[in-house]
Coordinates of C-alpha atoms and ligand atoms in Angstrom, one line a residue:
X171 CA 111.6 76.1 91.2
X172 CA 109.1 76.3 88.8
X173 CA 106.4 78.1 88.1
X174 CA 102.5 76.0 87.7
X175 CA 100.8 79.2 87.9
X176 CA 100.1 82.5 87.4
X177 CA 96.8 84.6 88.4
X178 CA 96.5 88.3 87.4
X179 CA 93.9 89.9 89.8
X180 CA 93.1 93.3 89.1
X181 CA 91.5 95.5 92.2
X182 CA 89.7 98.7 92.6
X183 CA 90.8 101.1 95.5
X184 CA 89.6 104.3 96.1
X185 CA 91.9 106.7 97.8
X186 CA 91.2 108.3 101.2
X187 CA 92.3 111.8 99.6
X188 CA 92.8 112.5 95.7
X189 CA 96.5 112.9 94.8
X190 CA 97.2 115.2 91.6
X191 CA 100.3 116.0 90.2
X192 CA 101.4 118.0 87.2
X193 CA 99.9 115.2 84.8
X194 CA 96.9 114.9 86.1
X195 CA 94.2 113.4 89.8
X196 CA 93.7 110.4 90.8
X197 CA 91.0 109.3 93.0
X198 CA 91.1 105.6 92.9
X199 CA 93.5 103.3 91.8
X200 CA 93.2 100.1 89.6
X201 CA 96.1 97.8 90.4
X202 CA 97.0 94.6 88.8
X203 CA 98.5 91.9 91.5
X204 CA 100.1 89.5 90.3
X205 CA 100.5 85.8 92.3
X206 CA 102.5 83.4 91.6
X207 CA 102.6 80.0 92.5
X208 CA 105.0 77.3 93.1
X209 CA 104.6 73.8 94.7
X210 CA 101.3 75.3 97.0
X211 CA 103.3 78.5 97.8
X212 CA 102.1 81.6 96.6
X213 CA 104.5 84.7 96.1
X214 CA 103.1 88.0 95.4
X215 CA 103.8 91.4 93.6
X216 CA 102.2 94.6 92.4
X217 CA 102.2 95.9 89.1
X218 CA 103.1 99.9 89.7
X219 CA 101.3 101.3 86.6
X220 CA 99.1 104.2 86.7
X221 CA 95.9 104.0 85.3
X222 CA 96.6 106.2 82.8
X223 CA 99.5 106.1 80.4
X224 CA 100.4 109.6 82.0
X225 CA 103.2 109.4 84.0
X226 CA 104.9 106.6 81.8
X227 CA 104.5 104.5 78.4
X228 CA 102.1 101.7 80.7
X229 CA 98.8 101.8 82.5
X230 CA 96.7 99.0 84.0
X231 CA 95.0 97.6 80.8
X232 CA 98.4 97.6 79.3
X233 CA 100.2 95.7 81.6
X234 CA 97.2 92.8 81.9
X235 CA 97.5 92.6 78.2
X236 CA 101.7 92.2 78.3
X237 CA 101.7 90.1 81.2
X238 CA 98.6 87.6 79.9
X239 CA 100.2 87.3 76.5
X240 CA 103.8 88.0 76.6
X241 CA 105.0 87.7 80.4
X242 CA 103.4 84.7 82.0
X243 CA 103.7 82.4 78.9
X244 CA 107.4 82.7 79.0
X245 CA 108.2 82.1 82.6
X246 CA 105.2 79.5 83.4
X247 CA 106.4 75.6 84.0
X248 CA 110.2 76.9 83.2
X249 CA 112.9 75.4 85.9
X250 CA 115.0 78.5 87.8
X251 CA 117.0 78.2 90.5
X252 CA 116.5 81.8 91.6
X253 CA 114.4 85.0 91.4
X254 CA 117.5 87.1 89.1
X255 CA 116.5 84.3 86.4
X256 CA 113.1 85.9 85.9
X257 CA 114.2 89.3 84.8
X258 CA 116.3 88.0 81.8
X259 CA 113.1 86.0 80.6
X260 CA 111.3 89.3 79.7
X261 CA 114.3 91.0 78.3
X262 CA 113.4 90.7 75.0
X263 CA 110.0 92.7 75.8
X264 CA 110.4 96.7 75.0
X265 CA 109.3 99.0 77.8
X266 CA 106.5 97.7 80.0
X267 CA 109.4 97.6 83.1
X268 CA 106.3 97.8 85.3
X269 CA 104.4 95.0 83.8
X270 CA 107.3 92.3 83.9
X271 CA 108.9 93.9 87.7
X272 CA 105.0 93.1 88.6
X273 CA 106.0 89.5 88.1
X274 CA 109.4 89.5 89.1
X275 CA 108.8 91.1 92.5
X276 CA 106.6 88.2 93.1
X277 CA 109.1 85.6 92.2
X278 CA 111.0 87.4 94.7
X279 CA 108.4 87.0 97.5
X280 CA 107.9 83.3 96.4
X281 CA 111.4 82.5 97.1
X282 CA 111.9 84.1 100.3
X283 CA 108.2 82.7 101.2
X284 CA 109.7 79.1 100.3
X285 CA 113.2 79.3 101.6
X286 CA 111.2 80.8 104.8
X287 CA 113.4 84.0 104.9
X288 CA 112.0 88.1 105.1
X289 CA 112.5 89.9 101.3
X290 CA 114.7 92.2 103.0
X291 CA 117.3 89.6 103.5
X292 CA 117.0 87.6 100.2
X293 CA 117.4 90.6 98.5
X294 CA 120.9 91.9 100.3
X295 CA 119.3 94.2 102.6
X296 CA 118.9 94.9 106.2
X297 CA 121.4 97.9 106.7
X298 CA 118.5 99.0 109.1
X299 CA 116.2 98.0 111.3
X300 CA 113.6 101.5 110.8
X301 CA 113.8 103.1 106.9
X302 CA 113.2 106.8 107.2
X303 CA 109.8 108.1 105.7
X304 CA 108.5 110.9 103.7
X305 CA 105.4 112.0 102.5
X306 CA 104.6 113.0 98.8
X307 CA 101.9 115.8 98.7
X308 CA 99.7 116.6 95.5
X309 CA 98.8 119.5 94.3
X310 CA 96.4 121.2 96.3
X311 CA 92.5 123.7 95.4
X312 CA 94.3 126.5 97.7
X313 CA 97.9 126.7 99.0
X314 CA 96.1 126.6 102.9
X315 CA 94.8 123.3 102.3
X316 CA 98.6 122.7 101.1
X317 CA 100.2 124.2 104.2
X318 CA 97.4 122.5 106.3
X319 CA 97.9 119.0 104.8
X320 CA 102.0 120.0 105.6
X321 CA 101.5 120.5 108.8
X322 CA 99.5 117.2 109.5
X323 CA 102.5 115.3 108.4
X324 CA 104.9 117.0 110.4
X325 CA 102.8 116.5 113.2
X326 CA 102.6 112.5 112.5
X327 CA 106.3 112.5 112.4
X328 CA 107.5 112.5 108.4
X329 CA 111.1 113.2 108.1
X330 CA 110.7 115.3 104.7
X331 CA 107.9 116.7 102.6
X332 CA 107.7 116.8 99.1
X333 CA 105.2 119.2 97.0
X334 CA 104.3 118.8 93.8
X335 CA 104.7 121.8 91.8
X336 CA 103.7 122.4 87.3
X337 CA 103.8 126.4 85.9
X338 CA 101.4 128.1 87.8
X339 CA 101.9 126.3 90.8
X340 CA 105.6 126.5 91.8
X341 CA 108.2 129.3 93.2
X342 CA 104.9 131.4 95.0
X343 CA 103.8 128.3 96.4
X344 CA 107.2 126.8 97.3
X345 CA 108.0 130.3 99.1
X346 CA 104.7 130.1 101.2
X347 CA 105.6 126.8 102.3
X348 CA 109.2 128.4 103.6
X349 CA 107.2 131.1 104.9
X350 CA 105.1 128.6 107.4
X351 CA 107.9 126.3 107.7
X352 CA 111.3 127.9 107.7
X353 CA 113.7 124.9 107.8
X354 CA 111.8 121.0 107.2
X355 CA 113.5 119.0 105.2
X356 CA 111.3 120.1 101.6
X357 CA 111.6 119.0 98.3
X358 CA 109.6 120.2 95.0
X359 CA 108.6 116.9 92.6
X360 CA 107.6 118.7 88.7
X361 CA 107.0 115.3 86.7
X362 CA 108.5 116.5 83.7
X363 CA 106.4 119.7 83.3
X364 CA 109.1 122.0 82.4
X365 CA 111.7 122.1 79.9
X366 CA 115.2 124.2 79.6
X367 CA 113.4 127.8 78.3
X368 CA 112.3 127.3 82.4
X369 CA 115.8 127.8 83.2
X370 CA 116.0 131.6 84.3
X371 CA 112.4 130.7 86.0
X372 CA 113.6 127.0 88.0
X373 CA 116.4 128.9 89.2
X374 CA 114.2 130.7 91.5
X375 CA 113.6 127.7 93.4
X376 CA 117.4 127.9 94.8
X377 CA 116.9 130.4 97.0
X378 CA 114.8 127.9 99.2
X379 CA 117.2 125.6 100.1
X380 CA 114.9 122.3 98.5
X381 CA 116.7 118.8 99.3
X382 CA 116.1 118.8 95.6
X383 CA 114.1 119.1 92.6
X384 CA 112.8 116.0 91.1
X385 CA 112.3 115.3 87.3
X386 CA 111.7 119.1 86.3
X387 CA 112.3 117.9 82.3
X388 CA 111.4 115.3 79.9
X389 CA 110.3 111.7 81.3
X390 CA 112.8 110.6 79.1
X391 CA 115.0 113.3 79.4
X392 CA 118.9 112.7 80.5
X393 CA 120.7 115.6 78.5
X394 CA 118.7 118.6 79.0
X395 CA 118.7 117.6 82.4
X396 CA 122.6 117.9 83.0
X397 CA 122.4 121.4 81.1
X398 CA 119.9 122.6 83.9
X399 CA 121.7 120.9 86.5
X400 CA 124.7 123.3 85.6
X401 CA 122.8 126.1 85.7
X402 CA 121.1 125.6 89.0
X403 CA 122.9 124.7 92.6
X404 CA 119.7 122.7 94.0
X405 CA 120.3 119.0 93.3
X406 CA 118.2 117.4 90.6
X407 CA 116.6 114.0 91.2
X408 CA 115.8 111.4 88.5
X409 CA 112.9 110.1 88.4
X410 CA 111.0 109.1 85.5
X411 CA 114.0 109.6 83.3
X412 CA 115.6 106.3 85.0
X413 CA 114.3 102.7 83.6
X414 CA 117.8 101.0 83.2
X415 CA 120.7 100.6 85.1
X416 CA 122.4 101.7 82.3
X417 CA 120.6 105.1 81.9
X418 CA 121.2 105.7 85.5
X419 CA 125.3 105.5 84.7
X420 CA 124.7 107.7 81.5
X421 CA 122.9 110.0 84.6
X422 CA 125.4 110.4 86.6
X423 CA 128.3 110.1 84.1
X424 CA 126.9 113.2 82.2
X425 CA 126.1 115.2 85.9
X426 CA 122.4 115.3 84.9
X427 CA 121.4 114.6 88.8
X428 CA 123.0 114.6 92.4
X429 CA 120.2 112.0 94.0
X430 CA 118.2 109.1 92.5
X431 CA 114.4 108.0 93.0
X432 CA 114.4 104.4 92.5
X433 CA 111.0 102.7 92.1
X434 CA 110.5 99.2 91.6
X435 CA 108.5 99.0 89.2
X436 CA 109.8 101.5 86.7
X437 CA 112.8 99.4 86.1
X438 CA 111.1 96.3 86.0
X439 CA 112.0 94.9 89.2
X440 CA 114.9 94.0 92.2
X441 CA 117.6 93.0 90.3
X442 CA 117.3 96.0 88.1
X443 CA 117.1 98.2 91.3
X444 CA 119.5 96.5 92.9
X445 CA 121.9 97.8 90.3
X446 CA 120.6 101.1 89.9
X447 CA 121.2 101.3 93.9
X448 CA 124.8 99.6 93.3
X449 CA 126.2 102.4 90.9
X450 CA 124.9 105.1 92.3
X451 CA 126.6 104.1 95.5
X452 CA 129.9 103.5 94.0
X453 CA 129.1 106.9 92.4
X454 CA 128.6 108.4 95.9
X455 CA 124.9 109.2 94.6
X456 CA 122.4 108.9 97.1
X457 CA 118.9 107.1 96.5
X458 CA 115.4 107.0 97.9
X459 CA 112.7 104.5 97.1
X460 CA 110.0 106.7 95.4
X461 CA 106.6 105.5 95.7
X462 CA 103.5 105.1 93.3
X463 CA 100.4 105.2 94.9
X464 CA 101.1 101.3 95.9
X465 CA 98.5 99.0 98.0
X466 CA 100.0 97.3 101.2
X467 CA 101.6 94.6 98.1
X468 CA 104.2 97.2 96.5
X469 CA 104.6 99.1 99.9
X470 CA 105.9 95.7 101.2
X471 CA 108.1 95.8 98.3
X472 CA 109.4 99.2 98.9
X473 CA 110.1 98.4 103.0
X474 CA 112.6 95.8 101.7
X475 CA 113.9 97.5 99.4
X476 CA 114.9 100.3 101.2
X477 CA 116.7 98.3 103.1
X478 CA 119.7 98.1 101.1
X479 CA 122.4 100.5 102.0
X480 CA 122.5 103.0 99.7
X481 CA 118.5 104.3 100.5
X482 CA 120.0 107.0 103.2
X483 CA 117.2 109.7 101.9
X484 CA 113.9 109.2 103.6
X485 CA 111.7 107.8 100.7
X486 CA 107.9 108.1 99.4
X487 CA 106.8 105.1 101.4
X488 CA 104.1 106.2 103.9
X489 CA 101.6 104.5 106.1
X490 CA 98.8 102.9 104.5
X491 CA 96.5 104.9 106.2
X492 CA 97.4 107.6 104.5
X493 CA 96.1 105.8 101.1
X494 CA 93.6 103.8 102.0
X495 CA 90.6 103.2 104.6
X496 CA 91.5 100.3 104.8
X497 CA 95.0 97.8 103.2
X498 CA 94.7 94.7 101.6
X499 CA 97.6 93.6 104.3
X500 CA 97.5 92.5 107.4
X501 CA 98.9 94.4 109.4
X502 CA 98.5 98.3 108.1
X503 CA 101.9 99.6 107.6
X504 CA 102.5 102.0 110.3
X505 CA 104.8 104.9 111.0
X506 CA 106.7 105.4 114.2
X507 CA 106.3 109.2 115.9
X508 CA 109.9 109.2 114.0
X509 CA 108.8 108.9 110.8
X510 CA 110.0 105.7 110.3
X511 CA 108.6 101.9 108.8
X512 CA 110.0 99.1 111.1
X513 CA 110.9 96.2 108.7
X514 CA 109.5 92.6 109.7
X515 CA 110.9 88.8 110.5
X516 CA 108.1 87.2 108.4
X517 CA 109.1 85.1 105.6
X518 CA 108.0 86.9 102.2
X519 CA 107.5 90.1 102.1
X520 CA 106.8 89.9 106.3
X521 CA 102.8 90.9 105.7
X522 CA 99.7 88.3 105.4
X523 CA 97.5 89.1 102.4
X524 CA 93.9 89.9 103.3
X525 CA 92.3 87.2 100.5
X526 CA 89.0 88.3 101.4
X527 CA 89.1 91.6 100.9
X528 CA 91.2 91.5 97.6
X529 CA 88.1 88.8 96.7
X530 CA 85.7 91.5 97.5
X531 CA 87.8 94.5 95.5
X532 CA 88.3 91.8 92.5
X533 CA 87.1 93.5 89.1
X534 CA 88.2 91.2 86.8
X535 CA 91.0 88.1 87.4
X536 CA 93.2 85.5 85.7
X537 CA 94.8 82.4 85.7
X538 CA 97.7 81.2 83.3
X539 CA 98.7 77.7 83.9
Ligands
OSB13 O1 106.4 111.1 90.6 O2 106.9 110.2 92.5 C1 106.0 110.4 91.6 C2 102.6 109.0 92.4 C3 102.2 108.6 91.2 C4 103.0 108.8 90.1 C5 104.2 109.4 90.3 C6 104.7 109.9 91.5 C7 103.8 109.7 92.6 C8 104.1 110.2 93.9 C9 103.4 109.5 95.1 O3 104.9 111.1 94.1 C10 104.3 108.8 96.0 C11 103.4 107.9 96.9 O4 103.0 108.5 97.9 O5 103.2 106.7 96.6
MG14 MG1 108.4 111.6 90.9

C-alpha cells in the first residue's frame, strides 16, 4: 500500500450538554479528522485532542501543525505492507501521541476498508459481539442536576457511572450519590487534581465502595501514584499517566494502579493500545476504553477496540446521542436497554461517513499529496 494522500479536515461540533471536569467546560468541540487515501479508498481516523492543551501536552491547532508538517510528509507515497508500519514512522516525533494515533487509526480503517474486513477483526478483536457501556458525567451547577443526569442514564440502561470529582466537589458529592443510589456500579474520575498531602482526605472515598478512582495525581504521575495506591483499598485507574506501553509496565510493576483506561489516542494509536491491553492482561490488570469527547470517527474506533479481550470493564463509549444532535456517521451509535454497543460486519470501521455534513461543519481543511 501506499499512501497518495492525506486531507486534514478540521470540524466544529457543539455538544448537546457541556461536559466539565476538574480542568476546565467544554461546550463544543473542534476535532481534526484525518483521511487517508490509497488507490481511490479512503480510510479514516480522529485526532483525540482537546481543544485546549488542558488535559494533555496537545490540542487541536497543535496536532494540525504536527500532522501538516511532521506526520503526513513522512508517511505520504511510502510503500507498507500493513497498518503496524505507520506507528514506527512517527517514532522519532516527541509527545503529540494523539496527533500521529489520528493518522494511524486511519491507516487502520484503510486497510480493513481495502482488504474488505470490520476493524474489529483486523485489529485481533471480536471476543464479543455487545462491549458493555458506561457513561462519564461532568461536573455539575448543583449536585440534583448530578443525581438527575444519574438517574437518566440508569434508566437508558448504562452499566456504570462515573462522576467527575476536583477539591470542593468530591467525598460530599460522592456520598449523595450513594445516598440516591446505594449499590450501581460508580466510579469517581479527578484528572489529576490532587496530589499525595490529599492522602488522609482521598481516603474518604473508600468507604463508598467506587469501582475505582481514576488519575487522582499528576498527568504524568507513576510514583506518587503507587504511594497513594498503598495507602488507600479502592483501585486506582491510570489514565492520563499512560502514553507508552512501557509506562503502563513501570505502572503495574511499581503497584501504582489495579485497572487501566486505555484511549486511543493518548498512546498514539492500535498498535500502541494493543500492547498496553496485552501486558495488562498478562498482568491480570483489567482495561476499559476511556473515551474523549469523540465524533461517530473515534467512537468507531473505540467499538473495535474494545473488542479485544482484555476490555472486560464497561468503558466511556456512549451513544452518540448523548454528544451530539446529530453524528457525522451513518448510523448513530446506539445503546441496547443493556447498556451495550453491538459491533458491526462492515468493512472499515463498519459506519458510512456523512460527507455532507462533515462539508457543512468544515472550518478549515487540507490536503498533503
Ligand atoms: O478523563 O476520561 C477523561 C473527556 C475529555 C477529557 C478527558 C476525559 C473525558 C471523559 C469523557 O471522561 C469520556 C467521554 O464521554 O467521551
Ligand atoms: Mg480520565
Amino acid at each position: 500500500m501506499k499512501l497518495g494522500r492525506v486531507t486534514l479536515h478540521q470540524i466544529r461540533l457543539p455538544l448537546v450538554h457541556y461536559f466539565e471536569t476538574s480542568f476546565g467546560r467544554t461546550t463544543e468541540r473542534d476535532i481534526i479528522l484525518v483521511e487517508v487515501e490509497s488507490e481511490g479508498v479512503s480510510g479514516w481516523g480522529e485526532v483525540t485532542a482537546s481543544e485546549h492543551p488542558f488535559y494533555s501536552q496537545e490540542w487541536t491547532a497543535s496536532a494540525w501543525i504536527i500532522l501538516r508538517d511532521y506526520v503526513a510528509p513522512r508517511v505520504l507515497g511510502r510503500e507498507f505492507q500493513s497498518a503496524p508500519e505507520i506507528a514506527p514512522l512517527t517514532a522519532h516525533i516527541r509527545d503529540h501521541y494523539m496527533a500521529r494515533g489520528g493518522l494511524e487509526a486511519a491507516v487502520w480503517d484503510l486497510e480493513a476498508r481495502s482488504a474488505g474486513v470490520p476493524l474489529w477483526k483486523l485489529i485481533g478483536g471480536g471476543s464479543r459481539r455487545e462491549i458493555p457501556c458506561g457513561v462519564s458525567i461532568g461536573i455539575h451547577d448543583t449536585v440534583p442536576q448530578l443525581l438527575d443526569a444519574i438517574g437518566r442514564e440508569l434508566a437508558a440502561g448504562y452499566q456504570r457511572i462515573k462522576i467527575k470529582i476536583k477539591p470542593g466537589w468530591d467525598v460530599d458529592v460522592v456520598r449523595q450519590v450513594r445516598e440516591r443510589y446505594a449499590s450501581i456500579p460508580l466510579m469517581a474520575d479527578a484528572n489529576s487534581a490532587y496530589n499525595l498531602a490529599h492522602a488522609d482526605h482521598l481516603r474518604l472515598l473508600d468507604e463508598f465502595q467506587l469501582m475505582m478512582i481514576e488519575q487522582p495525581l499528576g498527568h504524568d504521575d507513576i510514583i506518587d501514584h503507587a504511594a497513594l495506591q498503598a495507602r488507600l483499598s479502592t483501585p486506582l485507574c491510570l489514565d492520563e499517566s499512560i502514553r507508552t506501553a512501557r509506562q503502563a509496565e513501570q505502572a503495574i510493576q511499581m503497584r501504582a494502579c489495579g485497572i487501566i483506561n486505555v484511549k486511543l489516542g493518548r498512546v498514539g494509536g492500535f498498535g500502541e493500545a494493543r500492547r498496553v491491553h496485552d501486558l495488562a492482561a498478562a498482568a491480570h490488570i483489567p482495561v476499559w476504553c476511556g473515551g474523549m469527547l469523540e465524533s461517530g470517527v473515534g467512537r468507531a474506533h473505540n467499538i473495535a477496540l474494545s473488542t479485544l479481550p482484555n476490555f472486560i470493564l464497561p468503558g466511556d463509549v456512549s451513544a452518540s446521542r448523548r454528544y451530539w444532535q446529530r453524528d457525522i456517521i451513518h448510523p448513530a451509535v446506539e445503546v441496547t436497554p443493556r447498556g451495550t454497543i453491538a459491533i458491526r460486519d462492515d468493512p472499515g470501521f463498519g459506519y458510512e461517513l456523512d460527507r455532507d455534513y462533515i462539508r457543512h461543519l468544515t472550518v478549515r481543511q487540507e490536503s498533503l499529496v
